[in-house]
PDB file of N, CA and C in Angstrom:
ATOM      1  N   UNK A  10     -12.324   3.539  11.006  1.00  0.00           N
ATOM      2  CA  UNK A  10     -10.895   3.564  11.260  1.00  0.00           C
ATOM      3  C   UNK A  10     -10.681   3.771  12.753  1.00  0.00           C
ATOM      4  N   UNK A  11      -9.925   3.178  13.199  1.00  0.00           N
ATOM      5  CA  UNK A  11      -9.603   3.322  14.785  1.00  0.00           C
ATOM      6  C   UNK A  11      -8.984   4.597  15.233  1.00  0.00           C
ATOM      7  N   UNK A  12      -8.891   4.836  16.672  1.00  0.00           N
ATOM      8  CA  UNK A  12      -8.494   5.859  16.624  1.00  0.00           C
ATOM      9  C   UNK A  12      -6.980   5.632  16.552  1.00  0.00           C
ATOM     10  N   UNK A  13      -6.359   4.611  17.198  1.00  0.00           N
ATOM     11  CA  UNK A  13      -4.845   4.952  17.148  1.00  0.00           C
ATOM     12  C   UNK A  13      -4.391   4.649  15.565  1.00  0.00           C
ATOM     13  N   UNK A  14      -4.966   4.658  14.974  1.00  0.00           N
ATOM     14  CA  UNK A  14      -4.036   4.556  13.585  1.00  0.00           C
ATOM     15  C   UNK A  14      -4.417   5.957  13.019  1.00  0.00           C
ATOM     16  N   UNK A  15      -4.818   6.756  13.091  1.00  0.00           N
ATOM     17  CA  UNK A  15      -5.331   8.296  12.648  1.00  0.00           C
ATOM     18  C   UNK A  15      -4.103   9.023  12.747  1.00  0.00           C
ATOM     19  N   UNK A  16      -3.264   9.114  13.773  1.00  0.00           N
ATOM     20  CA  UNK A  16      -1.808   9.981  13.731  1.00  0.00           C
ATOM     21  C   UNK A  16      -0.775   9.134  12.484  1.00  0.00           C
ATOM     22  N   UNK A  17      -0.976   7.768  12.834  1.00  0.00           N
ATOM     23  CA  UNK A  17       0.120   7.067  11.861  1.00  0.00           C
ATOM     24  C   UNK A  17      -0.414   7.654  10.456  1.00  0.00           C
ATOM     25  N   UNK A  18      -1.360   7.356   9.975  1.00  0.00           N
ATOM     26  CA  UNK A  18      -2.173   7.859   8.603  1.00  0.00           C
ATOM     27  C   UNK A  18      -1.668   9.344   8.450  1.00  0.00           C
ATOM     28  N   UNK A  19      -1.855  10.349   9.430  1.00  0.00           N
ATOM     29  CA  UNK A  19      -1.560  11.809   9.317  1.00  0.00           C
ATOM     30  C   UNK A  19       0.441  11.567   9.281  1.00  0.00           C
ATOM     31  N   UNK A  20       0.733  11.137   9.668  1.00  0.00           N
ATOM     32  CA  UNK A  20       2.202  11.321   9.493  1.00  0.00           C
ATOM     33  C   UNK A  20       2.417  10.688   8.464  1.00  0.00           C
ATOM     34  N   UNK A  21       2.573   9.492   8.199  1.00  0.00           N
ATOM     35  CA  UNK A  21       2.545   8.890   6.615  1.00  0.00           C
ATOM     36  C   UNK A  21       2.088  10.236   5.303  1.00  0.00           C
ATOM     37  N   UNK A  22       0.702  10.645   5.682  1.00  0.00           N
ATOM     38  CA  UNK A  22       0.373  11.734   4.356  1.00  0.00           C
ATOM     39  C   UNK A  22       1.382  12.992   4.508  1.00  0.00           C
ATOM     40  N   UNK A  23       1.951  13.313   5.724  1.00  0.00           N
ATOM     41  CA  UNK A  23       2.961  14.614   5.931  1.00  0.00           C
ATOM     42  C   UNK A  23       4.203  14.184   5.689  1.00  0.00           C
ATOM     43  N   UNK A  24       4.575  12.835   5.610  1.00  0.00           N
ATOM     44  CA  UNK A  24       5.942  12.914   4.963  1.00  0.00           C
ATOM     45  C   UNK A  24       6.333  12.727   3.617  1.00  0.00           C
ATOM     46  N   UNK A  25       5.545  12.060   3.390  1.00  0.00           N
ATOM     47  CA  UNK A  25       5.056  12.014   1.814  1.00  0.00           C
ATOM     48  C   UNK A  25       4.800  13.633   1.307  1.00  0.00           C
ATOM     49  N   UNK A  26       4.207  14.311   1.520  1.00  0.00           N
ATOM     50  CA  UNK A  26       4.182  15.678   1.144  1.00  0.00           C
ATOM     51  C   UNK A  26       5.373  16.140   1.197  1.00  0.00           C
ATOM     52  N   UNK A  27       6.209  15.888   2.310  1.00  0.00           N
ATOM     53  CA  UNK A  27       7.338  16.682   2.516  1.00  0.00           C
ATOM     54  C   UNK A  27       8.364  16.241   1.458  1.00  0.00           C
ATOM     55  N   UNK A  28       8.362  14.866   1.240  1.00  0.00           N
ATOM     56  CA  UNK A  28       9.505  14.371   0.300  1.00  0.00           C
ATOM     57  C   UNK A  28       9.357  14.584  -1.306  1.00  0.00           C
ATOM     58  N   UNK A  29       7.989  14.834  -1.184  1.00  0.00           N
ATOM     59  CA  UNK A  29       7.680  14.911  -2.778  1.00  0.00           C
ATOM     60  C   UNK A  29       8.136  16.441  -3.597  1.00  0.00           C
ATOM     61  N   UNK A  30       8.139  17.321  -2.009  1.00  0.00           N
ATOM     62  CA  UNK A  30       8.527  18.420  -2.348  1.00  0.00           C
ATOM     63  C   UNK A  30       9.710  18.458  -2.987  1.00  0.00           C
ATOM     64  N   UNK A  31      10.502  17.613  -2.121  1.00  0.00           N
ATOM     65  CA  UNK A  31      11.950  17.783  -1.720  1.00  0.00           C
ATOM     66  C   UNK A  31      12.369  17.370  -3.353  1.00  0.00           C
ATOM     67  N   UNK A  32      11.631  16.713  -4.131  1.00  0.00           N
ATOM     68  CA  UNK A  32      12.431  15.939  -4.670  1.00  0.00           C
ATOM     69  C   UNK A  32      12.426  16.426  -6.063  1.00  0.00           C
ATOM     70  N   UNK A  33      11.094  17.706  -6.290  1.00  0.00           N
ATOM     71  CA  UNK A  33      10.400  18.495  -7.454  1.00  0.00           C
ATOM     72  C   UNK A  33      11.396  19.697  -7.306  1.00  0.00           C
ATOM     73  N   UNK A  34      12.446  19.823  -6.049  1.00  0.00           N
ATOM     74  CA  UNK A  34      12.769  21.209  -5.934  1.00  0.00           C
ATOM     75  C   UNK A  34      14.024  21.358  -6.426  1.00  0.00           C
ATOM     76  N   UNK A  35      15.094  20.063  -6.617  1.00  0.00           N
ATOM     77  CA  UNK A  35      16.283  20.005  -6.720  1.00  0.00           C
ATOM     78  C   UNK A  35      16.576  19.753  -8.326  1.00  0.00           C
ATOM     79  N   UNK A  36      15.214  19.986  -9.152  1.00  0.00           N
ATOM     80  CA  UNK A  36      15.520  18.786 -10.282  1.00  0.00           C
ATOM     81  C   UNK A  36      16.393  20.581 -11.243  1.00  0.00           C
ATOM     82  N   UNK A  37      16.929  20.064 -12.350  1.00  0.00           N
ATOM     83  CA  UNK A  37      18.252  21.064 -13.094  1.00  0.00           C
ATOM     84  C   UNK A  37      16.889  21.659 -14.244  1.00  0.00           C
ATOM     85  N   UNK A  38      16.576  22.907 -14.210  1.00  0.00           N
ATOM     86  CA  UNK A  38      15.937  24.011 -15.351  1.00  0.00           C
ATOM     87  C   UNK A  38      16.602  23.495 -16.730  1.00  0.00           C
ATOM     88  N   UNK A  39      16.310  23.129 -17.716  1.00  0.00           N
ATOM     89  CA  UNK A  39      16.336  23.214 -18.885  1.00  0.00           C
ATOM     90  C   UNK A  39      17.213  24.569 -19.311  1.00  0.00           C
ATOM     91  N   UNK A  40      17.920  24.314 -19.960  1.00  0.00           N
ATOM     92  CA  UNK A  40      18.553  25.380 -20.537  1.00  0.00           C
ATOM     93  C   UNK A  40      17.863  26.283 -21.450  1.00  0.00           C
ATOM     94  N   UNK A  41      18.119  25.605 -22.702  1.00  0.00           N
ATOM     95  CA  UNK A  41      17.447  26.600 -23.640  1.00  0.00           C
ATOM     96  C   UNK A  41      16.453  25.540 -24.597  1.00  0.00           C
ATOM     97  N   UNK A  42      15.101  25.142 -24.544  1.00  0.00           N
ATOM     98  CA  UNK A  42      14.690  24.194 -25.370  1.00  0.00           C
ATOM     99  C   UNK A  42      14.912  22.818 -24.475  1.00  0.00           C
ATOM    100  N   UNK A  43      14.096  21.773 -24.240  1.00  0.00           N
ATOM    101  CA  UNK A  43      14.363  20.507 -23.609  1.00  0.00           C
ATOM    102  C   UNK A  43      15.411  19.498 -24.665  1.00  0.00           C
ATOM    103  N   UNK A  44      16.231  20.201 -25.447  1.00  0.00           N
ATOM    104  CA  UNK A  44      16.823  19.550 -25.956  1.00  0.00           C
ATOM    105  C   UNK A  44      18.149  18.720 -25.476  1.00  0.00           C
ATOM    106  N   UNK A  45      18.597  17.621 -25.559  1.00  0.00           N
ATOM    107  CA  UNK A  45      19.911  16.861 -25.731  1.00  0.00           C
ATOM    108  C   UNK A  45      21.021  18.087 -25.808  1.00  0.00           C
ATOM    109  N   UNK A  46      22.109  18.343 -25.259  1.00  0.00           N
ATOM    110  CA  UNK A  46      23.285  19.189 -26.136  1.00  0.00           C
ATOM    111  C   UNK A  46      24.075  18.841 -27.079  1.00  0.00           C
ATOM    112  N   UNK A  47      24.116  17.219 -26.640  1.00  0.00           N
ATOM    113  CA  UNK A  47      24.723  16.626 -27.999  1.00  0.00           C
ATOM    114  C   UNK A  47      24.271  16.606 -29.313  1.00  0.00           C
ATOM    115  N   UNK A  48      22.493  16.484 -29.412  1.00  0.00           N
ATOM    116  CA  UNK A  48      21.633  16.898 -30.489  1.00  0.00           C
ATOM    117  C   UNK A  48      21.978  17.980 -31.144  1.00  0.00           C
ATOM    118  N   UNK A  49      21.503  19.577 -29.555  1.00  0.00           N
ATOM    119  CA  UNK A  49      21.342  20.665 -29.840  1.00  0.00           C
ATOM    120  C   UNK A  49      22.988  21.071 -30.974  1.00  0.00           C
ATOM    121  N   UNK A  50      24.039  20.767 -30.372  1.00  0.00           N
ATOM    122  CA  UNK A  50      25.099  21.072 -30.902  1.00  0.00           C
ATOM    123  C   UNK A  50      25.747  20.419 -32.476  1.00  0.00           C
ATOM    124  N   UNK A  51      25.186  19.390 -32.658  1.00  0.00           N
ATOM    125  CA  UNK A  51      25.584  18.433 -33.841  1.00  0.00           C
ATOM    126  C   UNK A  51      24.042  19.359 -34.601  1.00  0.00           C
ATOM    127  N   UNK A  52      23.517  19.273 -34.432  1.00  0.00           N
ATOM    128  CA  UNK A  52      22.088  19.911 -35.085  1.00  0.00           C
ATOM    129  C   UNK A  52      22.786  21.044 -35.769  1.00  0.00           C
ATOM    130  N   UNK A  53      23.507  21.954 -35.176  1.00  0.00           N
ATOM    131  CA  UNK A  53      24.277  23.358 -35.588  1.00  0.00           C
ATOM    132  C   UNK A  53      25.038  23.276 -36.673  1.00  0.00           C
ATOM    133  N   UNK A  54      25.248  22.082 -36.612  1.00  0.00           N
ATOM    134  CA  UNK A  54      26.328  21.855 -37.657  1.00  0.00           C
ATOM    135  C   UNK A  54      27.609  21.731 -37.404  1.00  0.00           C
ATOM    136  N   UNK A  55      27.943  21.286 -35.872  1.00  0.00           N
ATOM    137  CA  UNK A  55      29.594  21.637 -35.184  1.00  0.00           C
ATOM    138  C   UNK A  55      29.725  19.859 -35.486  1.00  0.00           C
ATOM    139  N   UNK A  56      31.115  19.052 -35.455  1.00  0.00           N
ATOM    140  CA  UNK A  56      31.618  18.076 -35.827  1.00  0.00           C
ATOM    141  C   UNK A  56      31.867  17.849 -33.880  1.00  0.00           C
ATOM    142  N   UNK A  57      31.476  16.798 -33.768  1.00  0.00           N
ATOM    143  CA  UNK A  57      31.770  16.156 -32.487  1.00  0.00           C
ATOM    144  C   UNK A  57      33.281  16.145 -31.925  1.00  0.00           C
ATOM    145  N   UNK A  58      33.863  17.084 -31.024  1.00  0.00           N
ATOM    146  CA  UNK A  58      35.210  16.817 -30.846  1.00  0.00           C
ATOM    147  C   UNK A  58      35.778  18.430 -31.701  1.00  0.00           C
ATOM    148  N   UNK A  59      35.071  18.728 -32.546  1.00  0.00           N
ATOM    149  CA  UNK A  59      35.535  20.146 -33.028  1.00  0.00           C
ATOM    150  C   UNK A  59      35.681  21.132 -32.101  1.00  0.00           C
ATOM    151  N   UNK A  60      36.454  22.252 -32.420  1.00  0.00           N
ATOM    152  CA  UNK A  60      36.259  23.377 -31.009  1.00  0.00           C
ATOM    153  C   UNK A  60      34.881  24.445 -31.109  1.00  0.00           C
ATOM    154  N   UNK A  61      34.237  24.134 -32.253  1.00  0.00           N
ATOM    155  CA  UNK A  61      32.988  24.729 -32.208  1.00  0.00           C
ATOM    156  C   UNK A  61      32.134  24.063 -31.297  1.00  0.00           C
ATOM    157  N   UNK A  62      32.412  23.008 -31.768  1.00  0.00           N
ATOM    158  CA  UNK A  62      31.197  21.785 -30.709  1.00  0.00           C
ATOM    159  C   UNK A  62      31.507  21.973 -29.121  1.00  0.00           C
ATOM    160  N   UNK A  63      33.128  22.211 -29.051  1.00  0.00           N
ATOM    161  CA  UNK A  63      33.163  22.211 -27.671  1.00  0.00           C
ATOM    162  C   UNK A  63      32.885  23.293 -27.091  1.00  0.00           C
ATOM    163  N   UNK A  64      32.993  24.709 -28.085  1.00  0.00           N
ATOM    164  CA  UNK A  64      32.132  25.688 -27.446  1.00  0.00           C
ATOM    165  C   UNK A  64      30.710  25.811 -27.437  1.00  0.00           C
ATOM    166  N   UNK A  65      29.771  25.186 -28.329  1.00  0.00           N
ATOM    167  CA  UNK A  65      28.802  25.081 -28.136  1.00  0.00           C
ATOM    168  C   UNK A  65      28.098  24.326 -26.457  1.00  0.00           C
ATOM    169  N   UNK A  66      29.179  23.181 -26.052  1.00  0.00           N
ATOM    170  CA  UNK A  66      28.729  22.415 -25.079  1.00  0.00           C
ATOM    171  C   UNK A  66      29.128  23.214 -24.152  1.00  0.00           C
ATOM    172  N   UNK A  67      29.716  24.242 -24.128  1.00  0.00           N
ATOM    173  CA  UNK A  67      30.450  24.775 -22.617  1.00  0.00           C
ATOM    174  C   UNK A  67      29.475  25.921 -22.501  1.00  0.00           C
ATOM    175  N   UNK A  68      28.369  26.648 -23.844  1.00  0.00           N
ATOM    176  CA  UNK A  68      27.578  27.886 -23.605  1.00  0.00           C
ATOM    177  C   UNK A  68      26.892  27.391 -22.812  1.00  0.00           C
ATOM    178  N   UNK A  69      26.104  26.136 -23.778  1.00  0.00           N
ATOM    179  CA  UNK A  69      24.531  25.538 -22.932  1.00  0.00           C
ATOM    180  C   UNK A  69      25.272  25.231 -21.332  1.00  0.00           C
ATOM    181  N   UNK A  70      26.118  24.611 -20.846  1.00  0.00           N
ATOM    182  CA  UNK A  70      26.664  24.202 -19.241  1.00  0.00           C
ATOM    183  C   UNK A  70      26.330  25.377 -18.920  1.00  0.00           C
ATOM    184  N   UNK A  71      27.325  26.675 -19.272  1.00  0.00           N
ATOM    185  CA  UNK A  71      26.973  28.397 -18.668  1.00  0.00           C
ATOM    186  C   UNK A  71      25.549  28.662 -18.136  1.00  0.00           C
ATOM    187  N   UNK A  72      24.685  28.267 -19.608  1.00  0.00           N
ATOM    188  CA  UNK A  72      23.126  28.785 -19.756  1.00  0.00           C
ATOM    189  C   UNK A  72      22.398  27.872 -18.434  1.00  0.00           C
ATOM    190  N   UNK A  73      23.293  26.286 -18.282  1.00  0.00           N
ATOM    191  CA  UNK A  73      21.921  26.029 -17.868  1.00  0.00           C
ATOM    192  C   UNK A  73      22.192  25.803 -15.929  1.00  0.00           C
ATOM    193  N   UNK A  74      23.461  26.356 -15.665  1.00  0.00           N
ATOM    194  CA  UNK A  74      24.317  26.565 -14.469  1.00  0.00           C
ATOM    195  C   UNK A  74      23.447  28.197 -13.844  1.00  0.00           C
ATOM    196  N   UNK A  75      23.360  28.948 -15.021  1.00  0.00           N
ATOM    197  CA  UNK A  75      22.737  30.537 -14.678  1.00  0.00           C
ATOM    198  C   UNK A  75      21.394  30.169 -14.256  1.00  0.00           C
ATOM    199  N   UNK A  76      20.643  29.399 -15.136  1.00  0.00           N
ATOM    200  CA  UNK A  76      19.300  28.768 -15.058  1.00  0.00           C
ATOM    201  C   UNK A  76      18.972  28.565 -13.341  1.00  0.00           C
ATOM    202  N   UNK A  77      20.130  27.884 -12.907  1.00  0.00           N
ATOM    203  CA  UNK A  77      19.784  27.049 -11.707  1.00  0.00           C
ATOM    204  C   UNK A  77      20.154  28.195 -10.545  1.00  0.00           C
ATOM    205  N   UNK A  78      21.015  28.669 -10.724  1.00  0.00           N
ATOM    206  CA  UNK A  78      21.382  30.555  -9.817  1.00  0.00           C
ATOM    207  C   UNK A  78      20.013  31.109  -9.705  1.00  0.00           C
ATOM    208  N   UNK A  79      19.837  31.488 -10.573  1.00  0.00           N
ATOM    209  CA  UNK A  79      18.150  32.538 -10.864  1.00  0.00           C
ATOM    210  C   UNK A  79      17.449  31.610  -9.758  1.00  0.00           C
ATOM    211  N   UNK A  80      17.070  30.589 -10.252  1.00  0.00           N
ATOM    212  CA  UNK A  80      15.817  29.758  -9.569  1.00  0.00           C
ATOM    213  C   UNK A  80      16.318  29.750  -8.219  1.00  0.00           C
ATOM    214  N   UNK A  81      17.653  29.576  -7.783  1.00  0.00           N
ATOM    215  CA  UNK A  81      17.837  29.581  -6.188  1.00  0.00           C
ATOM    216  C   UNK A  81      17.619  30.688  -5.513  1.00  0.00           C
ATOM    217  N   UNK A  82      18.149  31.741  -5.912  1.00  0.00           N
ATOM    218  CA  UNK A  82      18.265  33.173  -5.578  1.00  0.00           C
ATOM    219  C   UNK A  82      16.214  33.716  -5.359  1.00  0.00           C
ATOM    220  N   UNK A  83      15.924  33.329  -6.757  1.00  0.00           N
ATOM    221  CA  UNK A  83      14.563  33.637  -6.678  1.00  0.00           C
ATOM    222  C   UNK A  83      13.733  32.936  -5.197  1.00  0.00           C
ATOM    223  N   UNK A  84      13.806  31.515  -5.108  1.00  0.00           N
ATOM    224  CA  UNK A  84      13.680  30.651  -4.146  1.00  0.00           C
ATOM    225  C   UNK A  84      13.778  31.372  -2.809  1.00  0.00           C
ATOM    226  N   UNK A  85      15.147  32.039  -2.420  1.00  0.00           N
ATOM    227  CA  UNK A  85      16.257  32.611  -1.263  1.00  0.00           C
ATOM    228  C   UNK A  85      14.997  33.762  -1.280  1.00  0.00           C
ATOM    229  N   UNK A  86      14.914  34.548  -2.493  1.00  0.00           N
ATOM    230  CA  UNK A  86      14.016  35.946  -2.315  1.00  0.00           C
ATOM    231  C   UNK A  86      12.886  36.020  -1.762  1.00  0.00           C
ATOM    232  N   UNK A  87      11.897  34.661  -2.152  1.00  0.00           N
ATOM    233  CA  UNK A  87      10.650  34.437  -1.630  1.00  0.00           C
ATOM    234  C   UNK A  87      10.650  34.068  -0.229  1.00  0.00           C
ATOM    235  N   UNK A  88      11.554  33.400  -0.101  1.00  0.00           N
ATOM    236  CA  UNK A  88      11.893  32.883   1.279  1.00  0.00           C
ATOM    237  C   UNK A  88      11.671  34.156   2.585  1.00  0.00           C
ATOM    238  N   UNK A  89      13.086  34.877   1.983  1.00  0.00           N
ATOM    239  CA  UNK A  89      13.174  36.282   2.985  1.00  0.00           C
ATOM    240  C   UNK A  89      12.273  36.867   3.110  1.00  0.00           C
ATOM    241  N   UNK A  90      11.576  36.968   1.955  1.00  0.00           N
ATOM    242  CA  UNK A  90       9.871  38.507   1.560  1.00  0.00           C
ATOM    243  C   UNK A  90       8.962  37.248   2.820  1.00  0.00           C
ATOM    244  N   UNK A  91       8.605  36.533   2.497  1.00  0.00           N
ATOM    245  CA  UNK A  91       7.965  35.649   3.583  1.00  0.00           C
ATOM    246  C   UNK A  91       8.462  36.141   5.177  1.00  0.00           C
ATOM    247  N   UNK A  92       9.721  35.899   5.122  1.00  0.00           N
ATOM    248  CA  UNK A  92      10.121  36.113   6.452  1.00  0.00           C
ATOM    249  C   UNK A  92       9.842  37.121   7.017  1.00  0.00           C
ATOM    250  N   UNK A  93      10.202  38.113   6.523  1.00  0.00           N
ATOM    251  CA  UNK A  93      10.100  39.381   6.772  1.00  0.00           C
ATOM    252  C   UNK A  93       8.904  40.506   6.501  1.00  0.00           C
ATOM    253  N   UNK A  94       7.614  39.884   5.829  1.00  0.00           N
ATOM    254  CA  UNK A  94       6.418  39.894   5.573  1.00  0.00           C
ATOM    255  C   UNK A  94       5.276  38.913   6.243  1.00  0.00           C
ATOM    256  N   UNK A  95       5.231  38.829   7.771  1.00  0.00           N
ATOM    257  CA  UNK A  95       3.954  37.889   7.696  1.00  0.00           C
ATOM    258  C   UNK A  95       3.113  38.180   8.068  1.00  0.00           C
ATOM    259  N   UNK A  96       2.531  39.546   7.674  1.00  0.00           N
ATOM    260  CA  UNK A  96       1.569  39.891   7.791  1.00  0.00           C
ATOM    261  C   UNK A  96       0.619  39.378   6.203  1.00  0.00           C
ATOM    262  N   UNK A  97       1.727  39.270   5.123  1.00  0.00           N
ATOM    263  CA  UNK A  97       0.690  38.547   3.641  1.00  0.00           C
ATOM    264  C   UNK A  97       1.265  37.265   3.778  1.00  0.00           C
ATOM    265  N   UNK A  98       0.117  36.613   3.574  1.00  0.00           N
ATOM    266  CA  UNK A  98       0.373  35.376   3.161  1.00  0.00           C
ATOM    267  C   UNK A  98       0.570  34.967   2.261  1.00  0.00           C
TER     268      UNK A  98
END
């Protein structure tokens, strides 16, 4: 391999790393079970359009909105302990 193509190769493999991150980090936590809500909720026994059903669809949104808080916050926490810790790696 030549030498001037060795940085292009190293930047190509570092952005690729970087984006792959990017793209594993944003994806939405599962609520409760990898289930459908439309499944999860008709499964219950609620009638599509009923106000059971529609409370069923508005818990799992709650559950899986909290889901995604936790994971940021947790994210934010590791972040800071890093920051403010670099003496551990």
């Amino acid at each position: 391999m030549p030498l001037a193509a060795a940085p292009r190769l190293l930047a190509a493999v570092l952005l690729a790393t970087a984006l792959s991150a990017c793209s594993a980090r944003h994806q939405n936590p599962v609520a409760v079970g990898g289930d459908d809500d439309d499944a999860v909720c008709q499964s219950r026994g609620y009638a599509q359009g009923s106000p059971e059903y529609v409370a069923c669809r508005k818990d799992r949104d709650v559950q899986r909105n909290a889901a995604t808080a936790r994971a940021d916050r947790r994210q934010r926490d590791l972040g800071e302990y890093m920051l403010n810790h670099p003496e551990r790696p």
